XYZ file of C-alpha atoms in Angstrom:
538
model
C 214.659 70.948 -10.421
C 214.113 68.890 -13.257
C 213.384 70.447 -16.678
C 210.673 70.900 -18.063
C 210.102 68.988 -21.153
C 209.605 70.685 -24.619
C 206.679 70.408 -26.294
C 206.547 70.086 -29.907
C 203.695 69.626 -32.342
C 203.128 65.719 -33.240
C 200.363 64.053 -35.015
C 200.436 60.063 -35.949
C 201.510 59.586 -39.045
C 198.003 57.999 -40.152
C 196.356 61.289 -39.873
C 199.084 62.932 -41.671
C 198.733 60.629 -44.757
C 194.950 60.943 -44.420
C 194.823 64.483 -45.404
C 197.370 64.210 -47.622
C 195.107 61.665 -49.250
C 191.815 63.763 -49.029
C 193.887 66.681 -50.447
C 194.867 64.719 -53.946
C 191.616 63.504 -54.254
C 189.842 67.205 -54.168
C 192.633 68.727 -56.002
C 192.585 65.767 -58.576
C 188.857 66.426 -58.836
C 188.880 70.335 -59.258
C 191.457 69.931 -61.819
C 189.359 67.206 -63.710
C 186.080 68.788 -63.551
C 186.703 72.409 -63.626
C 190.214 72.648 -65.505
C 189.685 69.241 -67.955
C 193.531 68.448 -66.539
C 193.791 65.428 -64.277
C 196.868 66.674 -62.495
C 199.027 63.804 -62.728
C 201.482 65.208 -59.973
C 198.658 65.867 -57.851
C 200.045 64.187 -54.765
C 203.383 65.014 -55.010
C 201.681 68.378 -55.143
C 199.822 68.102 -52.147
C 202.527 65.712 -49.730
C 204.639 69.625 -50.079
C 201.502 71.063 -48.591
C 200.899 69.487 -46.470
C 204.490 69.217 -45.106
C 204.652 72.848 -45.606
C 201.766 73.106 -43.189
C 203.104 70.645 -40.617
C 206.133 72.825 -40.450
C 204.615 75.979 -39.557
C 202.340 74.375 -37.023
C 205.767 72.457 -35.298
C 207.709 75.894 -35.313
C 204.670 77.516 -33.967
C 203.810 75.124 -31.196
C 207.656 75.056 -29.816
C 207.939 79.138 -29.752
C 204.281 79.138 -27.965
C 204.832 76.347 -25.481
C 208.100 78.543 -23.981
C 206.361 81.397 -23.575
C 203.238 79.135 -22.117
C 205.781 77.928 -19.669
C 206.910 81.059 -18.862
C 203.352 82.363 -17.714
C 202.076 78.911 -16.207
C 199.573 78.156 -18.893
C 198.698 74.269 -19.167
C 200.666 72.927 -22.582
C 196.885 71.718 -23.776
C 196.147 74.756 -25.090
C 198.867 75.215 -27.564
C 198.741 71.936 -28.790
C 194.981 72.923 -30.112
C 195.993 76.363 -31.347
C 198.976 74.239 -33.644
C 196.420 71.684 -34.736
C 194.005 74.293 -35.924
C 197.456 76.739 -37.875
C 197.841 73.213 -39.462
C 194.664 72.920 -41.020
C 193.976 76.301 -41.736
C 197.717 76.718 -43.158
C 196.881 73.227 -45.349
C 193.500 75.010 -46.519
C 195.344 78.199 -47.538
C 197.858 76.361 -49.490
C 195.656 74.430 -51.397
C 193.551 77.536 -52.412
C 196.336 79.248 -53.590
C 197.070 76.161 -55.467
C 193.585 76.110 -57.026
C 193.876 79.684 -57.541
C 196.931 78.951 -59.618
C 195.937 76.160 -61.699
C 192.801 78.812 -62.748
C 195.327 81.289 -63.791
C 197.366 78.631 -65.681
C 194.006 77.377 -67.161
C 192.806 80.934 -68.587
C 196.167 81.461 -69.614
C 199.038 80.348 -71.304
C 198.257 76.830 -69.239
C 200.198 74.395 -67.522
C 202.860 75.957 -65.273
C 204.634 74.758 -62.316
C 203.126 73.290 -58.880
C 203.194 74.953 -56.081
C 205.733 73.395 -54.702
C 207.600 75.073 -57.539
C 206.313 78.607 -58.016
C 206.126 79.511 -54.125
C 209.873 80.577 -53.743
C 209.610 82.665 -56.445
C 207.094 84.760 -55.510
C 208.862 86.857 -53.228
C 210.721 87.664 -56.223
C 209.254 91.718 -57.512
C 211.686 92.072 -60.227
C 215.210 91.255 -60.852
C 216.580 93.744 -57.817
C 213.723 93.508 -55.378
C 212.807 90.322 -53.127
C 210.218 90.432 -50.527
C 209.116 87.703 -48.526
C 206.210 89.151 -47.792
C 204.613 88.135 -51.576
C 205.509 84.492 -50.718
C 202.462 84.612 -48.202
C 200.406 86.618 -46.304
C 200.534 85.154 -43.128
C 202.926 85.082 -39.834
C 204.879 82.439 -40.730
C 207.426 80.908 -38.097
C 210.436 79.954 -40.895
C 212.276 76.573 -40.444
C 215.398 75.584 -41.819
C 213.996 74.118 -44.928
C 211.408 76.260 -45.321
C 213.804 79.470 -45.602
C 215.763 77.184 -48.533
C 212.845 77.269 -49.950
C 211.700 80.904 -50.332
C 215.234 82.196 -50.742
C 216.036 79.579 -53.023
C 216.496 82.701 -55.379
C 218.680 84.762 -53.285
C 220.974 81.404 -53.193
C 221.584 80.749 -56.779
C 224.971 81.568 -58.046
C 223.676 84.302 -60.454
C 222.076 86.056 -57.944
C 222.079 90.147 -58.010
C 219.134 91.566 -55.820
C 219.732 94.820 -54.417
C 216.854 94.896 -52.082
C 216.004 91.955 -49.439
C 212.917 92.157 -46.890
C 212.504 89.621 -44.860
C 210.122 91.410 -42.264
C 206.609 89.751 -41.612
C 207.987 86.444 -41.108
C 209.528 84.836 -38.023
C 213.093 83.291 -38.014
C 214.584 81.143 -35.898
C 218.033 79.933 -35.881
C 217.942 77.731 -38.203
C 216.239 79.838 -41.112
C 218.814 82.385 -39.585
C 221.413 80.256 -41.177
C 219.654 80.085 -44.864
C 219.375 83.958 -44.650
C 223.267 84.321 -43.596
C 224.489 82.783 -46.242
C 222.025 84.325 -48.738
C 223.355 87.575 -47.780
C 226.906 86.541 -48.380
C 225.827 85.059 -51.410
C 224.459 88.853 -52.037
C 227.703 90.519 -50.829
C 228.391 92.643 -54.220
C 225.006 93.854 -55.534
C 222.600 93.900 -51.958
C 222.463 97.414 -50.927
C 218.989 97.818 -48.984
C 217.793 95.703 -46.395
C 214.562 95.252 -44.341
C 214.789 93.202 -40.964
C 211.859 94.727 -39.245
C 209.343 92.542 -37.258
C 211.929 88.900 -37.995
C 212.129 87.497 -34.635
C 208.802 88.524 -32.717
C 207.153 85.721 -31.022
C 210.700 83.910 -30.520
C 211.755 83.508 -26.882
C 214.685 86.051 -25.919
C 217.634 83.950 -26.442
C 216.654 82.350 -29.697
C 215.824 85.987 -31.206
C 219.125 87.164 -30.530
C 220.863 85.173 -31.553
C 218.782 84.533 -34.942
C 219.232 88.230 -35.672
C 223.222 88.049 -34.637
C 223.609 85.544 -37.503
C 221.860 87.334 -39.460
C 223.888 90.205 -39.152
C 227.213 88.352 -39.266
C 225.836 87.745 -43.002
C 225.202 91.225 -43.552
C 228.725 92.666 -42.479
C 230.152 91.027 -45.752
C 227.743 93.612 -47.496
C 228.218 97.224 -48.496
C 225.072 98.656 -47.292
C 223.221 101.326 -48.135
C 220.322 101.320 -45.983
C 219.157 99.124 -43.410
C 216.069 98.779 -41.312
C 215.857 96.684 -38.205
C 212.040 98.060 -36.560
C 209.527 96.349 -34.982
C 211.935 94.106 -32.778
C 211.662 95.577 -29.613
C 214.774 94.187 -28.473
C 216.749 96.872 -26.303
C 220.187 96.828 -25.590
C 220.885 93.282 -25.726
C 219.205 93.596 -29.757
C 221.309 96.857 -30.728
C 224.581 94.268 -29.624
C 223.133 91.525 -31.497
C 223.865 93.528 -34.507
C 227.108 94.810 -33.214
C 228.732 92.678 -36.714
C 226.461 94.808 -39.028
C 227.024 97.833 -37.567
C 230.581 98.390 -37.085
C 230.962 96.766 -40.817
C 229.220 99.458 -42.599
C 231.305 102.206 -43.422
C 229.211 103.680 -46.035
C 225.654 103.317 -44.432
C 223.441 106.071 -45.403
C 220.254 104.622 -43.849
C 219.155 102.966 -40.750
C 215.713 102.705 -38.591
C 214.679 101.591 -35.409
C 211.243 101.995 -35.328
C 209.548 100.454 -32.155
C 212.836 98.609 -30.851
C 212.646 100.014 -26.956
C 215.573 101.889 -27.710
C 216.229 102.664 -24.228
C 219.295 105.378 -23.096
C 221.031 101.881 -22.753
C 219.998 101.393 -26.203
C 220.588 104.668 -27.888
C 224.363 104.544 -26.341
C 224.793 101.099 -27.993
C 224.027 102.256 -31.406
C 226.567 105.145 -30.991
C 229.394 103.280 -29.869
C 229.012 100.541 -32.642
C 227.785 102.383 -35.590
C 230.970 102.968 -38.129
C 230.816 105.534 -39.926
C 227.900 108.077 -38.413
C 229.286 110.882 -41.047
C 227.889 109.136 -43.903
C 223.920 108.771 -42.600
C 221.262 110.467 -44.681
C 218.251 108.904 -42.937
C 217.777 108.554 -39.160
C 214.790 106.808 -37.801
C 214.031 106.615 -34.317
C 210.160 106.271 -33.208
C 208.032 104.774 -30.425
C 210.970 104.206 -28.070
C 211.534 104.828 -24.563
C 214.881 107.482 -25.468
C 214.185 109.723 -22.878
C 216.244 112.948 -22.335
C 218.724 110.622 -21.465
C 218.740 108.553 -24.212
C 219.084 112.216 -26.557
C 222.057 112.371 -25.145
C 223.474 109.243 -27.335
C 221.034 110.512 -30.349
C 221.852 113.812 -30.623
C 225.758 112.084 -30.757
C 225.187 110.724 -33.841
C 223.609 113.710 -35.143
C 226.236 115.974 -34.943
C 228.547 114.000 -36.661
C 225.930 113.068 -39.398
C 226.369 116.427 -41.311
C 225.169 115.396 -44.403
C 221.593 114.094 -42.468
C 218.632 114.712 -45.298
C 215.600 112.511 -43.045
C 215.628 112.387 -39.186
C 212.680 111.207 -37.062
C 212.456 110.710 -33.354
C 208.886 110.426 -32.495
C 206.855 109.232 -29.648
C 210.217 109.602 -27.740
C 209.449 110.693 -24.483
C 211.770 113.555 -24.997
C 211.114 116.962 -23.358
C 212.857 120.623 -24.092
C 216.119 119.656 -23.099
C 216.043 116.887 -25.586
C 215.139 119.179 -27.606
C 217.455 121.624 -27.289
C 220.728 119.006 -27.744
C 219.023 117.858 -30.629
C 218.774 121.308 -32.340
C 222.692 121.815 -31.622
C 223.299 118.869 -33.165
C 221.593 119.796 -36.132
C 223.159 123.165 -36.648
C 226.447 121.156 -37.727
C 224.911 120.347 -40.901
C 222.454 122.116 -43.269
C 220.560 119.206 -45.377
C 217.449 118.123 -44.042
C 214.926 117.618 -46.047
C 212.494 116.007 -43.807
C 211.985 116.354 -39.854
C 209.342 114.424 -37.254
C 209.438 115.281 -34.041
C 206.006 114.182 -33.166
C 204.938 113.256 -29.766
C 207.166 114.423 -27.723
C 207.049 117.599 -25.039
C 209.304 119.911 -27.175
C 207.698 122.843 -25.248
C 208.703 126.792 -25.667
C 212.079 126.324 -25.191
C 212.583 123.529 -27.527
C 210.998 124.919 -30.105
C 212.637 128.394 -29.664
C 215.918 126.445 -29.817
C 214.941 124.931 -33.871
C 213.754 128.358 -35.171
C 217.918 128.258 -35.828
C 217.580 125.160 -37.373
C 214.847 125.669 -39.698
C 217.056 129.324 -40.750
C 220.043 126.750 -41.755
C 218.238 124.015 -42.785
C 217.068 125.852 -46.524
C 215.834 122.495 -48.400
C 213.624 121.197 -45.915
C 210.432 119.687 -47.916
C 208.771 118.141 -44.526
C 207.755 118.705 -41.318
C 205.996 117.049 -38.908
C 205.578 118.960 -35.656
C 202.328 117.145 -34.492
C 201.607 116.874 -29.987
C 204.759 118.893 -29.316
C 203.174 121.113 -27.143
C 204.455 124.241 -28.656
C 201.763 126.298 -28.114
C 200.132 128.725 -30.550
C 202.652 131.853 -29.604
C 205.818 129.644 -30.556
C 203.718 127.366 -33.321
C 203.132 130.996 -35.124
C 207.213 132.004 -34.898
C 207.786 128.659 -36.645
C 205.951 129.280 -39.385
C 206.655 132.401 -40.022
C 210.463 131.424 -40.247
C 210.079 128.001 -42.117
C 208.335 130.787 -44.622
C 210.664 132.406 -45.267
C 213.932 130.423 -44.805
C 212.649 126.839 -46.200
C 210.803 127.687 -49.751
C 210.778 124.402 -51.161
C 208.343 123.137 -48.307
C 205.525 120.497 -49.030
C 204.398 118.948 -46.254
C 203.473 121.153 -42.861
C 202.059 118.885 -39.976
C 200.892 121.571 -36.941
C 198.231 119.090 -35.616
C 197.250 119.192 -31.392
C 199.672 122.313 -30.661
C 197.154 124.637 -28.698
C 196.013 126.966 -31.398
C 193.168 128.239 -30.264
C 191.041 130.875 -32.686
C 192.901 133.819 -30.808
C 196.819 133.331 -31.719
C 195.936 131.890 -35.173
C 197.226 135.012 -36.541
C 200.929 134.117 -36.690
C 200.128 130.648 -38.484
C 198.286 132.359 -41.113
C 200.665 134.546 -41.883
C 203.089 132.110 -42.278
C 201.090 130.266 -44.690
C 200.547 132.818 -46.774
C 203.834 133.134 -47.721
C 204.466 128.792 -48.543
C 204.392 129.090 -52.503
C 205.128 125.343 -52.667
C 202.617 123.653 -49.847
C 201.001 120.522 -50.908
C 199.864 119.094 -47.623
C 198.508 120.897 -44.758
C 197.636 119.045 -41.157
C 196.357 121.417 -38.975
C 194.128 119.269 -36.719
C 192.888 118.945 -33.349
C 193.839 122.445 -32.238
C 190.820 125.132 -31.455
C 190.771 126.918 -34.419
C 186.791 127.456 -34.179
C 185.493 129.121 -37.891
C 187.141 132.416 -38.067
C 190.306 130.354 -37.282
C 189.749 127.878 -39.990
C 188.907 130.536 -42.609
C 192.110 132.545 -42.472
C 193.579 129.218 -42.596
C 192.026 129.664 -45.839
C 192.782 133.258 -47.355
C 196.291 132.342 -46.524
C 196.094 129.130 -48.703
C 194.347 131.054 -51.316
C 196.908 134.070 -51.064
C 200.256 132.008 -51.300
C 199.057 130.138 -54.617
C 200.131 126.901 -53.319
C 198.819 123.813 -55.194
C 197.793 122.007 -52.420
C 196.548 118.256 -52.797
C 195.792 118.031 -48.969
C 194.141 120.003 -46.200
C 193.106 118.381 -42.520
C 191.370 120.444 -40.167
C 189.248 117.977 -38.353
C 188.752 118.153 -34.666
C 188.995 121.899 -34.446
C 185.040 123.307 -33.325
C 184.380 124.117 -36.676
C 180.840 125.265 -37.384
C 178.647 125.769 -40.752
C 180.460 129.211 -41.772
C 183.836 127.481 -41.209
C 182.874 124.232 -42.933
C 181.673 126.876 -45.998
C 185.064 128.290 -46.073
C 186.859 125.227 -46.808
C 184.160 123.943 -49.177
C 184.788 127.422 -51.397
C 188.500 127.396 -50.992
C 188.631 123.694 -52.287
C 185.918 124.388 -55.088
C 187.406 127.541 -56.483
C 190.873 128.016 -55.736
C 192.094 124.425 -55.399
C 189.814 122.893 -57.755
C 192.321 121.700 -60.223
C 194.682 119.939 -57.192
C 193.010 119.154 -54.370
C 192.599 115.372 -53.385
C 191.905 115.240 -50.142
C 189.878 117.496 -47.528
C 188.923 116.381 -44.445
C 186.159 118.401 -41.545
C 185.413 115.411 -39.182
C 185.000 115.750 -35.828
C 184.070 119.040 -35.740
C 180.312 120.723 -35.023
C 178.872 121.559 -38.472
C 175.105 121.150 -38.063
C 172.928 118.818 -39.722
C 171.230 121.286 -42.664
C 174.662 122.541 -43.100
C 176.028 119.232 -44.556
C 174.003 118.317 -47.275
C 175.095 121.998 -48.854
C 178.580 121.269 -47.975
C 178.327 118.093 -49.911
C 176.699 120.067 -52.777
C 179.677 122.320 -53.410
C 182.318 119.288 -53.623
C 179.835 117.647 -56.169
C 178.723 120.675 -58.184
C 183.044 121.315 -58.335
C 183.731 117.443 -59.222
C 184.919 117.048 -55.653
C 182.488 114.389 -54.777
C 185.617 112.037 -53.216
C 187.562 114.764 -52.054
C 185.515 115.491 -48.811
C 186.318 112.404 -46.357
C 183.724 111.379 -43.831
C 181.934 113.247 -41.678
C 180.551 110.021 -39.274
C 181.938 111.822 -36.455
C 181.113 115.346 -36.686
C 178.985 116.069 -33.590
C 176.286 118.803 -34.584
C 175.079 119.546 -31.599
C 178.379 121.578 -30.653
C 178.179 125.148 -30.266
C 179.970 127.435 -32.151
C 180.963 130.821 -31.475
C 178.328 133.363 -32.410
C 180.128 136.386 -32.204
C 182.445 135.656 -34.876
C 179.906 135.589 -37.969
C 180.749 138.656 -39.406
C 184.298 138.192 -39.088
C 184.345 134.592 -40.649
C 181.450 136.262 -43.548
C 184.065 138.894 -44.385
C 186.875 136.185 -45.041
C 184.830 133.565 -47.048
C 183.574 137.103 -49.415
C 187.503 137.197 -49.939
C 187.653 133.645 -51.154
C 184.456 133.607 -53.327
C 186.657 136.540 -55.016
């Protein structure tokens, strides 16, 4: 079979030269007319924009024509989509370059071209560099364009200490500018960012861009590192094998949509070093599996000193849960846990009531569609209460609370002196629910800055309770309350709205454009939900 041939992006060189031309005589004119400077550099200015655009458009139209290939689209279309990132890429640049010369004008004046200032604006101070300030757009990073924006990270003097190079696209090439930045970095870089850097490549060409990467970073003493929004598997977790079996005093790492498979998970715990050291663990929109726990859970348990671990939207069930609650009891740190979306059921959730009684700092936690139900949901409280006391941050949301088992929850709350946000959502809460939500809030004192209990059937009286919590109780730190989605009827908003305003709450209450008033609440509890918002008007 014979090949097929690659398509790149090509233009004659007439056309090229005519823009180039149009380009100097606009900017030349803007800078005459509006500025009162002639812009003697102007093309020189322009023939880097221009060149600048042609290269994203080439990148761009190789990487698109594979994957065109690949699905049996005609090669016409790509060619069209390059022509028009060209142009629009070209028209970007050159606003950004008007943009400037305004700044320079109402300023101190003068100032360099953009061909000068551009690889400097990744640069946030003298330890941070973010590529994402060069520009805002996808770009698919050549060779020479990567010399160009890290130009900073190259220089002999350099000393960042944090490099993200996530939003843009690299290909081998740019692979190789970034490699040897990061060696040029070897004794001051300590945090890294490598999320979403290949996407859009074709398989082979991604991995191995991100191996060389990686081979750059393994000269590096690490402190953190985060490689999400790659979603490349296995094969991906080995592309890094260099940066992970380098990094003996790693205390951070996150793969955050990366289909970390149980292929995947077992990868990362036969290469990574030095497991003991990790602080942070970040796992989240993967395909893990029980199986895939397995391999987590691993690292876990060696991980003693773990302050931050996430595994969400795992497709985990109990017995995930319950190896990952073993693992924890080795160590007594956390600070912050997020275990949302995933079926941590009864049993699971039985299993971390140990883990929350060892775990004393814990400041976080997000147990949000874990299907825990309202019995266990209450037991968790209740023992976070009174074996976590420094805890901000309580995430309950789509458990299966209904109004009846609400009890528990409350009870708990009562006793969190230190709450500052509380997610209760999408549950069934209905008002009486809702307001010994709030008598607990009001009884444990808590300054609380945040309260969600949207999506939860809540009426007038329960809407009421919330509105005199926040206005008297939580007037001086409340920021943000939200009722949406729930069935407070129309006369019943406008006096809602009254009580944030008459309290100085006006942008405290979010939006209530989906509250559905037609719902029907629950009649018999009026006098029961009356009798709990008399306690909070006291």
């Amino acid at each position: 079979k014979k090949k097929k041939k690659k398509m790149v992006f090509r233009i004659p060189q007439e056309q090229r030269q005519d823009l180039i031309d149009r380009m100097t005589d606009n900017l030349s004119a803007i800078g005459f007319h509006c500025f009162g400077d002639s812009i003697a550099n102007a093309r020189e200015v322009c023939e880097n924009i221009e060149k600048k655009a042609f290269g994203v458009a080439d990148v761009a139209s190789t990487t698109t024509v594979e994957v065109h290939h690949k699905e049996g689209v005609s090669g016409d279309r790509p060619l069209k989509e390059s022509m028009s990132l060209y142009i629009s890429k070209a028209a970007e640049l050159m606003k950004e370059e008007c943009l400037r010369r305004a700044d320079s004008a109402g300023g101190k004046g003068g100032g360099a071209s953009t061909s000068e200032v551009v690889s400097s604006k990744a640069v946030q101070d003298k330890d941070h560099f973010d590529v994402a300030l060069d520009s805002t757009d996808r770009e698919f990073y050549t060779g020479p364009r990567a010399e160009e924006v890290l130009a900073p990270l190259l220089q002999p003097n350099a000393s960042f200490k944090f490099v993200r190079l996530s939003t843009k696209s690299w290909g081998i090439d740019a692979a190789k500018v970034a490699k040897k930045a990061f060696e040029n970095l070897k004794g001051t870089l300590e945090v890294v960012d490598l999320a979403d850097t290949i996407a859009g490549r074709p398989e082979v060409e991604a991995l191995k861009a991100m191996e060389i990467m990686c081979e750059g970073l393994s000269v590096c003493k690490l402190k953190e590192v985060d490689l999400s929004d790659n979603a490349f598997g296995e094969k991906g977790v080995r592309a890094c094998a260099k940066l992970l079996q380098s990094q003996s005093t790693l205390e951070g790492i996150s793969f955050l949509n990366n289909g970390i498979s149980e292929q995947a998970a077992r990868a990362i715990s036969e290469l990574l070093a030095s497991p003991a050291t990790l602080k942070k663990y970040h796992l989240d929109k993967n395909m893990t599996g029980d199986e895939g726990t397995v391999h987590v859970a691993a690292v876990l348990e060696k991980a003693t000193g773990i302050e931050d671990f996430k595994m969400a939207g795992s497709r985990f069930t109990s017995d995930g849960a319950l190896m990952l609650a073993k693992a924890l009891l080795h160590g007594s740190s956390l600070k912050k846990l997020n275990l949302t979306d995933n079926n941590v059921n009864e049993e699971g959730g039985e299993a971390f009531l140990e883990v929350f009684k060892k775990h004393s700092k814990l400041e976080y936690l997000n147990l949000e569609a874990t299907a825990l139900g309202e019995e266990i949901t209450g037991k968790v409280t209740q023992v976070v209460a009174e074996h976590c006391p420094d805890l901000e941050t309580l995430i309950l949301s789509a458990n299966d609370i209904l109004r009846e088992g609400v009890d528990s929850v409350a009870e708990g709350i009562a006793k969190m002196k230190k709450l500052k946000v509380l997610k209760i959502t999408d549950n069934e809460l209905g008002d009486a629910g809702v307001a010994k939500i709030c008598v607990a809030l009001q009884t444990s004192a808590a300054k609380l800055e945040e309260l969600d209990v949207s999506c939860n059937e809540i009426s007038k009286s329960g809407a009421e309770a919330v509105s005199k919590l926040a206005a008297t109780s939580l007037k001086s730190t409340i920021k943000k309350v939200n009722l949406d989605q729930n069935w407070i009827q129309e006369d019943a908003i406008e006096s809602i709205q009254k009580i944030f305003a008459d309290a100085g709450l006006d942008s405290v209450l979010q939006s209530l454009e989906d509250n559905d008033p037609d719902g029907e609440p629950d009649e018999d509890e009026a006098d029961e939900v009356a009798n709990l918002i008399a306690k909070l008007m006291v």
